[in-house]
Coordinates of C-alpha atoms in Angstrom, one line a residue:
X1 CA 0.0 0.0 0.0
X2 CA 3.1 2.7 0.9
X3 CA 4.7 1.7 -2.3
X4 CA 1.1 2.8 -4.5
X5 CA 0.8 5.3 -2.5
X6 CA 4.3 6.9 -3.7
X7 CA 3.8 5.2 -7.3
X8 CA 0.4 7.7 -6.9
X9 CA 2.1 10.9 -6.5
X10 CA 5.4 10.1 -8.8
X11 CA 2.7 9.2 -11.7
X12 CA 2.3 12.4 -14.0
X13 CA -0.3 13.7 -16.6
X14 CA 1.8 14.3 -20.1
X15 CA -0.2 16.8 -22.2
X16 CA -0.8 15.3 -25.4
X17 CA 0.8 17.0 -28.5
X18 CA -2.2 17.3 -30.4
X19 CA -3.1 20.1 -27.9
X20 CA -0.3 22.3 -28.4
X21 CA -1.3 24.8 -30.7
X22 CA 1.4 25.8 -33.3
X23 CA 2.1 29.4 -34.2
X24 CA -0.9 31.5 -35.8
X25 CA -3.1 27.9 -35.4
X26 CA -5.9 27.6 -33.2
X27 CA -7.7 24.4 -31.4
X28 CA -10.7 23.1 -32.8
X29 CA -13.7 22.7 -31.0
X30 CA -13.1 18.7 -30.0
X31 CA -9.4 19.5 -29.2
X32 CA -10.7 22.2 -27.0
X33 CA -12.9 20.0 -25.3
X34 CA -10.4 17.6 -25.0
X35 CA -7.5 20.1 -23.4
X36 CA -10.6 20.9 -21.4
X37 CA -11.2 16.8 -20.2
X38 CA -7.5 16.8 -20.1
X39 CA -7.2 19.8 -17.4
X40 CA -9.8 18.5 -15.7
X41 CA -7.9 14.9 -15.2
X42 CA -4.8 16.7 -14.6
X43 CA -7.0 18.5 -11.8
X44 CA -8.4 15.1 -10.3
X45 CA -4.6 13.6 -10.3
X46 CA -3.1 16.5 -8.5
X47 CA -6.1 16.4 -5.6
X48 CA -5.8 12.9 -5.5
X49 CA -1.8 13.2 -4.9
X50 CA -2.2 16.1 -2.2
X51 CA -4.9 13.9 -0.6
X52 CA -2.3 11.0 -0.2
X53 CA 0.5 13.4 0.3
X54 CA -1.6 14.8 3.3
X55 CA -2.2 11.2 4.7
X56 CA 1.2 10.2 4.3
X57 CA 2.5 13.4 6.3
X58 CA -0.2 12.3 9.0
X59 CA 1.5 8.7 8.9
X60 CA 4.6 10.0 8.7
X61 CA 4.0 12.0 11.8
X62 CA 2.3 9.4 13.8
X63 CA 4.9 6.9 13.3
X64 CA 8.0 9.4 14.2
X65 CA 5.8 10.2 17.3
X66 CA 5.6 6.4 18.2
X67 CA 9.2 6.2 17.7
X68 CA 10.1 9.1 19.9
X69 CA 8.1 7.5 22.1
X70 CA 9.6 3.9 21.8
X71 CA 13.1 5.8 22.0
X72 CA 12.1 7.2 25.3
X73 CA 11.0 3.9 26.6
X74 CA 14.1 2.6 25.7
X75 CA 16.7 5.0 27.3
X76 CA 14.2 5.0 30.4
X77 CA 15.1 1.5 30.5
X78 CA 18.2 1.6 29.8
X79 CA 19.0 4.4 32.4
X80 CA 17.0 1.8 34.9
X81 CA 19.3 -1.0 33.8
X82 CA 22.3 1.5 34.2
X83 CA 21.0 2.8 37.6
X84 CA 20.7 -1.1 39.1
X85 CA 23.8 -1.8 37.5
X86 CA 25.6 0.9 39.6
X87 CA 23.7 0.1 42.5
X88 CA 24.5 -3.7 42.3
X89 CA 28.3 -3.0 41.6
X90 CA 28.4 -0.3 44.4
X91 CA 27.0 -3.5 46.8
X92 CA 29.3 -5.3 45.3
X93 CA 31.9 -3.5 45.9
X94 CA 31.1 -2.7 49.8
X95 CA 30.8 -6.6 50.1
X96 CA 34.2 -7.0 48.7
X97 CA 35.5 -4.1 50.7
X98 CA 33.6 -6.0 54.5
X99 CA 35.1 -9.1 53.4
X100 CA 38.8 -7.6 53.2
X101 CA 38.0 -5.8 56.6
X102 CA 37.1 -9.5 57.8
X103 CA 40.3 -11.0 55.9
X104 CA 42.7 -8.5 57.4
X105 CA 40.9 -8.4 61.1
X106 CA 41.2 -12.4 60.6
X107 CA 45.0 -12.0 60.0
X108 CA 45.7 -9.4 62.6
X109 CA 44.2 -11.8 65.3
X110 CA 46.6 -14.6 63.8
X111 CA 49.3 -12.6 63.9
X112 CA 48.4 -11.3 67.4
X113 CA 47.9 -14.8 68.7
X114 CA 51.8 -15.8 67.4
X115 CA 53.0 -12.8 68.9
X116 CA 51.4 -13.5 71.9
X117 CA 53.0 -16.9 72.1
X118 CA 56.6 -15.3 71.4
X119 CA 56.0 -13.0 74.2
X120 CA 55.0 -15.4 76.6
X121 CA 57.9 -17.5 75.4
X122 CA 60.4 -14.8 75.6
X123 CA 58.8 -13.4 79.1
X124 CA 59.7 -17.7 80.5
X125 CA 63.1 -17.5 79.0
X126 CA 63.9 -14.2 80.0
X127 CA 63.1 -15.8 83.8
X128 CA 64.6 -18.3 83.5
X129 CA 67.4 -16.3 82.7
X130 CA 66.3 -13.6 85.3
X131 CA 66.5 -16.5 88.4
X132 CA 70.2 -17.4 87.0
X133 CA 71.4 -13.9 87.2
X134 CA 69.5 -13.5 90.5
X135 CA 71.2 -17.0 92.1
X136 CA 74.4 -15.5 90.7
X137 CA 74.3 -12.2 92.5
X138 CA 73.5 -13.2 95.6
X139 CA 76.8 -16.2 95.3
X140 CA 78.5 -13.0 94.1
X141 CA 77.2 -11.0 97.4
X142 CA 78.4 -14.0 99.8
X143 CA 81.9 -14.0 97.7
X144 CA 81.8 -10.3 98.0
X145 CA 81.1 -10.4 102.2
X146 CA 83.8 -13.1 102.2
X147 CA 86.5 -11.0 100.6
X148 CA 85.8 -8.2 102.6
X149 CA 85.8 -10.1 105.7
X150 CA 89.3 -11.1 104.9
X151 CA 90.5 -8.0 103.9
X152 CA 89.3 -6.9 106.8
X153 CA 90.9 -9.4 109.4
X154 CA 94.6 -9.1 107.0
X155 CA 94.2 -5.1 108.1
X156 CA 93.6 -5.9 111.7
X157 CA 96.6 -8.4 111.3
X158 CA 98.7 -5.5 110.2
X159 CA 97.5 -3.1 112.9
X160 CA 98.4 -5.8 115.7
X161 CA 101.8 -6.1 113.8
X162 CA 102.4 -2.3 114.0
X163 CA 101.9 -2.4 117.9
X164 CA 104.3 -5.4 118.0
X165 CA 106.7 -3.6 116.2
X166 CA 106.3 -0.5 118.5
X167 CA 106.5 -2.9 121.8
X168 CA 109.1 -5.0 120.9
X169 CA 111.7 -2.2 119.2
X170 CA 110.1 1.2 119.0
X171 CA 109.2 1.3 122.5
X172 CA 113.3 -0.2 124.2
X173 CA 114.8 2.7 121.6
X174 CA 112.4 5.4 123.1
X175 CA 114.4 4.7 126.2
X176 CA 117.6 5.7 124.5
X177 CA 116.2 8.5 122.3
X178 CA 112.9 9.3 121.0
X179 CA 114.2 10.8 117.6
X180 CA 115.5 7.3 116.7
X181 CA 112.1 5.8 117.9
X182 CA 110.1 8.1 115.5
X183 CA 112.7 7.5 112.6
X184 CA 112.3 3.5 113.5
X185 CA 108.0 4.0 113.3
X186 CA 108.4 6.3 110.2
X187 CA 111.1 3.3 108.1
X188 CA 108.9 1.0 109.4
X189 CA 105.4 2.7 108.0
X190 CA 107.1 3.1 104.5
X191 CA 108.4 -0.2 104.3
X192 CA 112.0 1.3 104.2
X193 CA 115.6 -0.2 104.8
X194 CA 116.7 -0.5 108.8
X195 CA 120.6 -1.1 108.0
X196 CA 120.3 3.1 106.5
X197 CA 119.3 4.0 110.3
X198 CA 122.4 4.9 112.6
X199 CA 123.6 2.6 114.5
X200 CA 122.0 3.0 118.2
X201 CA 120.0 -0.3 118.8
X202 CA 121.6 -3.7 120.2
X203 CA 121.9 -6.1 117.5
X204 CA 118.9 -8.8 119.1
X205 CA 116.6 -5.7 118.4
X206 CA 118.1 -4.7 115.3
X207 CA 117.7 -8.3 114.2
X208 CA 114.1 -8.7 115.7
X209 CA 113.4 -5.1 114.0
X210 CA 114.3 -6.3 110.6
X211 CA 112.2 -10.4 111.4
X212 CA 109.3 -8.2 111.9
X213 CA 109.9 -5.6 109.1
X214 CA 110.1 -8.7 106.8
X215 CA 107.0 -9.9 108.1
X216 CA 104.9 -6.7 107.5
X217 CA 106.2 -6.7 103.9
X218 CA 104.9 -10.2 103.5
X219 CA 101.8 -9.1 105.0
X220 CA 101.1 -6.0 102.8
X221 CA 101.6 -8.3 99.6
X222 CA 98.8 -10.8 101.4
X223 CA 96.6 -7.6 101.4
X224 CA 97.2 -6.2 98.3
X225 CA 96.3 -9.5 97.1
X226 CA 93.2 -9.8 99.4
X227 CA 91.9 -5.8 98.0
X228 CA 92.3 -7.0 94.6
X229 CA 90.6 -9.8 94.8
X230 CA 87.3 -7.7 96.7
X231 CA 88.3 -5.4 93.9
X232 CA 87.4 -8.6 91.3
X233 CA 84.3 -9.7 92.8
X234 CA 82.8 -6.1 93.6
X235 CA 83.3 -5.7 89.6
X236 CA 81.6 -9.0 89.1
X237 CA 78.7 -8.3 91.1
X238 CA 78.2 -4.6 89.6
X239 CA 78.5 -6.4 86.5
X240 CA 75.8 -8.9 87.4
X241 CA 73.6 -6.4 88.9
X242 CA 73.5 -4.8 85.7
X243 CA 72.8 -7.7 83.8
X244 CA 70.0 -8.9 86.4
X245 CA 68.6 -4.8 86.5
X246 CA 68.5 -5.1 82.0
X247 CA 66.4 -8.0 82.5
X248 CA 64.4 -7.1 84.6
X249 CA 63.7 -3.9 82.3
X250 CA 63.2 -6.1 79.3
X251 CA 61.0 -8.0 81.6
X252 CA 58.6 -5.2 82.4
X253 CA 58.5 -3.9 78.9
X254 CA 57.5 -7.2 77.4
X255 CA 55.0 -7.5 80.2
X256 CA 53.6 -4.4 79.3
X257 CA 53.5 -5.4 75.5
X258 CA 52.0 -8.2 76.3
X259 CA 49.4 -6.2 78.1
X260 CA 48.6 -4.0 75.3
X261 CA 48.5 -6.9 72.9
X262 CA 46.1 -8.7 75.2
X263 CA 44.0 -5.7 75.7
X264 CA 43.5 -4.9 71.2
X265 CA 42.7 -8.6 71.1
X266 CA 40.1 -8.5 73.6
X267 CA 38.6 -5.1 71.8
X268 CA 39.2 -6.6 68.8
X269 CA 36.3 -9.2 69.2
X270 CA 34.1 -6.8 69.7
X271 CA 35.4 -3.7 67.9
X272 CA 34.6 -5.3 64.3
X273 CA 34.9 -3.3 60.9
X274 CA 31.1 -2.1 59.8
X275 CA 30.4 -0.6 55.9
X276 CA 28.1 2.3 56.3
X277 CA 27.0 4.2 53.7
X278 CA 26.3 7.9 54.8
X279 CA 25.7 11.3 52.6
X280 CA 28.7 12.8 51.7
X281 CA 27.6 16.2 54.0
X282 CA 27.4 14.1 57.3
X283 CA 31.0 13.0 57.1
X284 CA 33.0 15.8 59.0
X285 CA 36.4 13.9 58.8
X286 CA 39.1 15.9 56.6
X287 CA 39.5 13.8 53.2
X288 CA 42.9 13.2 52.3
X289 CA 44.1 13.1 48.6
X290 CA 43.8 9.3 48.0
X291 CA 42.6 7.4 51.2
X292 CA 41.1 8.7 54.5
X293 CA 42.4 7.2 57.8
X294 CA 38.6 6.8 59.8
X295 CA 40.4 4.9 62.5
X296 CA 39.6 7.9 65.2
X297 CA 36.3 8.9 63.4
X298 CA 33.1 8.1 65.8
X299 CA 29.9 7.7 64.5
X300 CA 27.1 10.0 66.4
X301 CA 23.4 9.4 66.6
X302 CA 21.3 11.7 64.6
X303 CA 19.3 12.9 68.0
X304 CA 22.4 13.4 70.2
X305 CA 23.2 16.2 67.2
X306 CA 20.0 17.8 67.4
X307 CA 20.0 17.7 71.4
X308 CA 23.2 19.9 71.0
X309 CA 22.1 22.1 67.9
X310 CA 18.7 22.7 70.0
X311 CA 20.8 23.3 73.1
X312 CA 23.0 26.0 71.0
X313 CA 20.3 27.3 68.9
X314 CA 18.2 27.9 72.7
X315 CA 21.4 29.4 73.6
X316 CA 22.2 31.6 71.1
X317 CA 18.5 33.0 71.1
X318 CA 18.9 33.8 74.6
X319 CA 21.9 35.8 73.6
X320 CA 20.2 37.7 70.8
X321 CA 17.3 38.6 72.9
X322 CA 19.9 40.3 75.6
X323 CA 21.5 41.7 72.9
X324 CA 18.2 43.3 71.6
X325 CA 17.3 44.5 75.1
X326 CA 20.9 46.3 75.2
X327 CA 20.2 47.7 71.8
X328 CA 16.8 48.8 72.3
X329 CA 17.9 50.5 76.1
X330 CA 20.9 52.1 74.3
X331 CA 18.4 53.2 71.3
X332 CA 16.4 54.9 74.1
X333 CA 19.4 56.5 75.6
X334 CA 20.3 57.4 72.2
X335 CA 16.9 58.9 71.6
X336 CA 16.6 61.0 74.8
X337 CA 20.3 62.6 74.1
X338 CA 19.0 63.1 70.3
X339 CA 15.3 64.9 71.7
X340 CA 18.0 66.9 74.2
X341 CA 20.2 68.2 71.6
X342 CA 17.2 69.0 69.4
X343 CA 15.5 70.6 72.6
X344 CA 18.3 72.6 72.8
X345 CA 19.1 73.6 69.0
X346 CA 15.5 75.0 69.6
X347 CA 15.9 77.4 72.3
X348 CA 18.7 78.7 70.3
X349 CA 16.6 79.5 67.8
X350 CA 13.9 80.8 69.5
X351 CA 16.3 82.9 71.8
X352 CA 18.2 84.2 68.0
X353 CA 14.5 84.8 66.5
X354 CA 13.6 86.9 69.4
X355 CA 16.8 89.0 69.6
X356 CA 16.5 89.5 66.0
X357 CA 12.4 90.9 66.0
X358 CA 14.0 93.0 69.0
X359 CA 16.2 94.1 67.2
X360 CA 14.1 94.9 63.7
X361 CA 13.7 98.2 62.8
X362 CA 10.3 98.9 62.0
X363 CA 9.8 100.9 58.8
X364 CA 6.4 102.7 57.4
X365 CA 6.3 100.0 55.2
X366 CA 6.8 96.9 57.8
X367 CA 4.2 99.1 59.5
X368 CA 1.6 99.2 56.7
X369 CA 2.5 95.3 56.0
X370 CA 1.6 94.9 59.5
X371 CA -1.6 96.8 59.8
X372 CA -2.6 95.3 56.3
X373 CA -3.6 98.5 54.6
X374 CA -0.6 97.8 51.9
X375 CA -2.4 94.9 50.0
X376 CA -3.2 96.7 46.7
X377 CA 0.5 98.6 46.6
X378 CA 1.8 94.7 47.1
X379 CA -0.3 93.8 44.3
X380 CA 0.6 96.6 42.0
X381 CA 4.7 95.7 42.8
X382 CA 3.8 91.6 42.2
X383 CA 2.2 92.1 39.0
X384 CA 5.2 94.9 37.8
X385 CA 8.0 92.0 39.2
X386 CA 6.2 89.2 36.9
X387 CA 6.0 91.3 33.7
X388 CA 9.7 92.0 34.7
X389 CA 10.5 88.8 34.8
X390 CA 8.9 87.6 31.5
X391 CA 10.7 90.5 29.8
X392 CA 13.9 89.4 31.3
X393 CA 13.0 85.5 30.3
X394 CA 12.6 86.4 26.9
X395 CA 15.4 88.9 27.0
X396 CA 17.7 85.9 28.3
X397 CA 16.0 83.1 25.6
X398 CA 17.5 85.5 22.5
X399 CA 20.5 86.5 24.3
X400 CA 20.9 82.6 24.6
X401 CA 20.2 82.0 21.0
X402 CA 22.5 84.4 20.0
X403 CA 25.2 83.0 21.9
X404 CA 24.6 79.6 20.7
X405 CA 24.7 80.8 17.2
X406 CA 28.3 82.4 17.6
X407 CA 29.4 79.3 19.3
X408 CA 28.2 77.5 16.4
X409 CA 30.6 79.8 14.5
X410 CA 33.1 79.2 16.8
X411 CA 33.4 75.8 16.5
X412 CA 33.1 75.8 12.8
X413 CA 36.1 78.2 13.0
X414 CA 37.8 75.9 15.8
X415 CA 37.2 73.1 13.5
X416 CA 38.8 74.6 10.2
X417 CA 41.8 75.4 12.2
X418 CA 42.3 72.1 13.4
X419 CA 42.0 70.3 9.7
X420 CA 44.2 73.3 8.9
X421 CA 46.4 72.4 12.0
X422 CA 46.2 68.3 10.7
X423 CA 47.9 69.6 7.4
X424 CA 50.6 71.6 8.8
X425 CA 51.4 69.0 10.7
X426 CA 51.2 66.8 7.4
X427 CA 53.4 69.2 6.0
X428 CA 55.8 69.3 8.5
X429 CA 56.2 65.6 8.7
X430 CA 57.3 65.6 5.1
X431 CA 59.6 68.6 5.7
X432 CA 61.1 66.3 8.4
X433 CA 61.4 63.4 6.7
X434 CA 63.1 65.3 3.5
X435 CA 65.6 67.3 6.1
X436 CA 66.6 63.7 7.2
X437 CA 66.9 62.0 4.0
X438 CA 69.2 65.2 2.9
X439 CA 71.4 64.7 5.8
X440 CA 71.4 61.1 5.0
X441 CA 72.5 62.0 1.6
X442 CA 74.8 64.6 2.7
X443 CA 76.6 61.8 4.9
X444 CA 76.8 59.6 2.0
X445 CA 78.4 62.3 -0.1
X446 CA 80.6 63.9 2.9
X447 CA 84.0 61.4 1.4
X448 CA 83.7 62.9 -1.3
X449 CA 83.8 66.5 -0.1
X450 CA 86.6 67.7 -2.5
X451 CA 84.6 67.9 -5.8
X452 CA 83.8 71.6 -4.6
X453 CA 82.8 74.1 -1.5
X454 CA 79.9 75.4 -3.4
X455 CA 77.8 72.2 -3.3
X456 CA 78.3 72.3 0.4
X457 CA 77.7 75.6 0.2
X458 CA 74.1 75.3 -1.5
X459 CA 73.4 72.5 1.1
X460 CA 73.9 74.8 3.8
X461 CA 71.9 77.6 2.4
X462 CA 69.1 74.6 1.3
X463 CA 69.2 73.6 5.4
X464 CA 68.9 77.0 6.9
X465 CA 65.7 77.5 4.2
X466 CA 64.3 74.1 5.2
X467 CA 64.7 75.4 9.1
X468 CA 63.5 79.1 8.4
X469 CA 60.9 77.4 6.7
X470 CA 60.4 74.6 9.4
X471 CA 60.3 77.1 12.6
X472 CA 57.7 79.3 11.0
X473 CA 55.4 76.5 10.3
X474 CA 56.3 75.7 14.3
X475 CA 55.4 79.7 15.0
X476 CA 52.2 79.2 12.9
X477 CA 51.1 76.5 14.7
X478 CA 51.5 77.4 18.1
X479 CA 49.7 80.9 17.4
X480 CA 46.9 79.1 15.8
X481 CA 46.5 76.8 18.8
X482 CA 47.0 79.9 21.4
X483 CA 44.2 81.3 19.0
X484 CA 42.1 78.2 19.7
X485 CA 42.2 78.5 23.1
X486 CA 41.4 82.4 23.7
X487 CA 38.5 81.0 21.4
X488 CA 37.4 78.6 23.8
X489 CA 38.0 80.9 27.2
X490 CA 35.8 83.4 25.0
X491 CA 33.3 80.7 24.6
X492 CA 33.7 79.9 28.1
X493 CA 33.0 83.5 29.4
X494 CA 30.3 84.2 26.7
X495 CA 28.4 80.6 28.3
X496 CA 28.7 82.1 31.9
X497 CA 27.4 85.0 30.7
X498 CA 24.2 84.0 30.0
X499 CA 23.4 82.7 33.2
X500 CA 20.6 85.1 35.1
X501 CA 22.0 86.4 38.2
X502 CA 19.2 87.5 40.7
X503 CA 21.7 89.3 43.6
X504 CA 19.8 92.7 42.8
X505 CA 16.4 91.2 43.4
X506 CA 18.2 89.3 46.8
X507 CA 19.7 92.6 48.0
X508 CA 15.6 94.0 47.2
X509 CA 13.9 91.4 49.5
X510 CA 15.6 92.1 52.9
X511 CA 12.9 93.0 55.2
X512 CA 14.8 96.1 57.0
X513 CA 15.6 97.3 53.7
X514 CA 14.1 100.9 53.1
X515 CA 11.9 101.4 50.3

């Protein structure tokens, strides 16, 4: 049917031949009514083809409107599919994202529980190792005790050897002479040599001196050897003590590690990682370029935030209503001063207008003005001071006029001298430009100066013409543009001139004046 239907309005009425009249022939009466039946087919074809033109264009219509309309239908549903699609990848993705939350909490408490192990392993071993150092610093103490015990009883040994010493030789030779006593104590103090001593002591105490001499010397070295050995073991024990104080430091801080450890495992089971989704206003936590740390974010209840704002907002109107009643008290403060001042400005004024009706002199015609018996003279002078004024209205409308037309003239003038201006400066640009291309070509031809003085001479003379000729242009110039502007100070004046002035008719109206 759509293919007859364009078949229809392609199809076409020829005109036959026979109907076309030649030059200077005429139809006959059957080809007339032939070009006639002919018309009226070609008359039928064209309505019939703007009848299906018309219903094709209706089709045509309807069937882009139900395409528009299946188009919509399919980007709606298409923009539905796109729009689930999101929504099922964004669930997606906040699944995958809970279940790495759950994979790395689930790793964290694995390696929490191995490092729990190691630190309870470490915290036996260390101990252990803490009881050995312990065992040895108190066997280190005892050794220590012991030494000093010795050293101790080796000093006494020495003391009772010194009182020996002084009973058995120091004391006989005091008999004899004290000075050799004290130089016997002294030599034997400093472990010295006897046989240097003179010669004053029998020979049994001399030999007894030097048997006990030799046994203080062997009893020194038996104490020197006694105080290093303390000297050994004190180190050891410091050493130990150390050792055993270190532990005991590592001790505490892998207790306390421990602790901690214990502690994020036990909040761990019940501090889990939740997916929320929340509108990108309600998250106050600075954003970061690429990943935000929430780790100290909190989450608060949607109520708990309007307690507060209602608590503030409560607040803060409280504060704007004292603020209002301090503004409107100062406003009232503000108004009395103002009604004060104004109070006053007033009985300034009515003090000033008093002085000054006291001090008015009265004239015959304030008098009449005041009895009223002036009315028609006041008349008589309004009526003369309005035909004055009209006379002096028109007066100022033609002396305005007039002054328009001359600056009229004026500017036509101001305008010829300024093309006239534009030229010379035309023409001295030119002048200019030939001075500089003659002393361009006056350079060129300055080598060759000795084909004659009289060209130069003629170039000078040609420059000083061009420069008389250039400075009176300059001179014109400037006096046409001084010219110019006593032209526009004229127009000036003559535009102020035409303003009214009314200082006559001021002077006239003060009432004390005498008329």
């Amino acid at each position: 049917a759509g293919e007859s239907k364009v078949n229809k309005l392609n199809e076409t009425l020829e005109k036959p031949a026979h109907l076309t009249p030649g030059e200077g022939e005429e139809l006959t009466e059957e080809q007339a009514k032939e070009l006639k039946e002919w018309e009226a087919q070609k008359k039928a074809l064209e309505a019939e083809q703007e009848t299906y033109r018309k219903a094709l264009e209706g089709e045509n219509k309807k069937l882009r409107a139900e395409i528009l309309e299946e188009c919509k239908k399919f980007d709606d549903g298409m923009q539905e599919l796109v729009d689930a699609r999101l929504k099922t990848d964004y669930n997606v993705y906040e699944q995958e994202l809970y279940k790495i939350k759950l994979i790395q909490a689930v790793a964290q408490e694995e390696d929490d529980i191995a490092a729990s192990i190691a630190l309870k392993k470490s915290l036996t071993e260390m101990d252990e190792r803490r009881e050995g150092a312990a065992r040895a610093v108190d066997e280190f103490s005892s050794e220590v005790s012991e030494a000093e015990r010795q050293l101790e009883g080796l000093k006494t040994d020495s003391a009772n050897n010194e009182k020996h010493f002084k009973k058995e030789v120091v004391d006989p030779a005091s008999a004899g002479s004290k000075d050799v006593a004290e130089m016997l104590l002294r030599t034997y103090r400093r472990r010295g040599d006897l046989r240097e001593l003179p010669p004053a002591l029998s020979d049994e105490v001399m030999q007894r001196a030097e048997e006990l001499l030799e046994e203080a010397v062997q009893h020194d070295g038996l104490v020197a050897e006694a105080q290093a050995a303390a000297q050994a073991v004190r180190g050891e024990l410091e050493r130990l003590t150390w050792t055993l104080k270190q532990m005991d430091d590592s001790i505490h801080a892998a207790e306390e590690e421990l602790q901690e450890l214990e502690t994020r495992m036990m909040s761990a089971g019940s501090d889990l990682d939740l997916t929320l989704m929340l509108k990108q206003g309600q998250v106050e936590v600075e954003q970061a370029a690429v990943a935000t740390d929430f780790s100290d974010a909190e989450i608060v209840e949607k109520g708990v935030i309007h307690a507060n704002n209602s608590l503030i907002t409560t607040s803060g109107k409280e504060k704007v209503a004292i603020l209002f009643e301090i503004k409107d008290f100062r406003k009232g403060i503000h108004v009395l001063q103002w009604e004060n001042s104004r109070l006053d400005l007033e009985e300034e004024e009515l003090l000033q207008r008093t002085k000054d009706l006291q001090l008015l002199r009265v004239t015959k015609g304030l008098q009449s003005i005041i009895k009223g018996s002036d009315e028609g003279k006041t008349a008589h002078e309004n009526s003369s001071l309005e035909k004055l004024v009209s006379y002096q209205t028109k007066v100022h409308g033609q002396r305005v006029k007039e002054k328009a037309k001359s600056v009229e003239g004026l500017t036509a003038q101001a305008r010829v001298a300024g093309r006239e201006n534009a030229e010379l400066d035309e023409d001295i640009f030119a002048l200019e430009s030939a001075v500089v291309e003659r002393q361009r070509l006056c350079e060129l031809q300055g080598t060759a100066a000795q084909q004659g003085e009289g060209r130069a001479k003629k170039s000078e003379e040609s420059k000083m013409r061009m420069m008389v000729t250039h400075r009176k242009l300059l001179d014109l110039a400037k006096a046409q543009t001084r010219e110019i502007e006593l032209m526009r100070e004229e127009l000036v004046r003559l535009r102020a001139r035409t303003f009214p002035s009314f200082a006559q008719l001021s002077q006239a109206s003060l009432p004390d004046t005498i008329i």
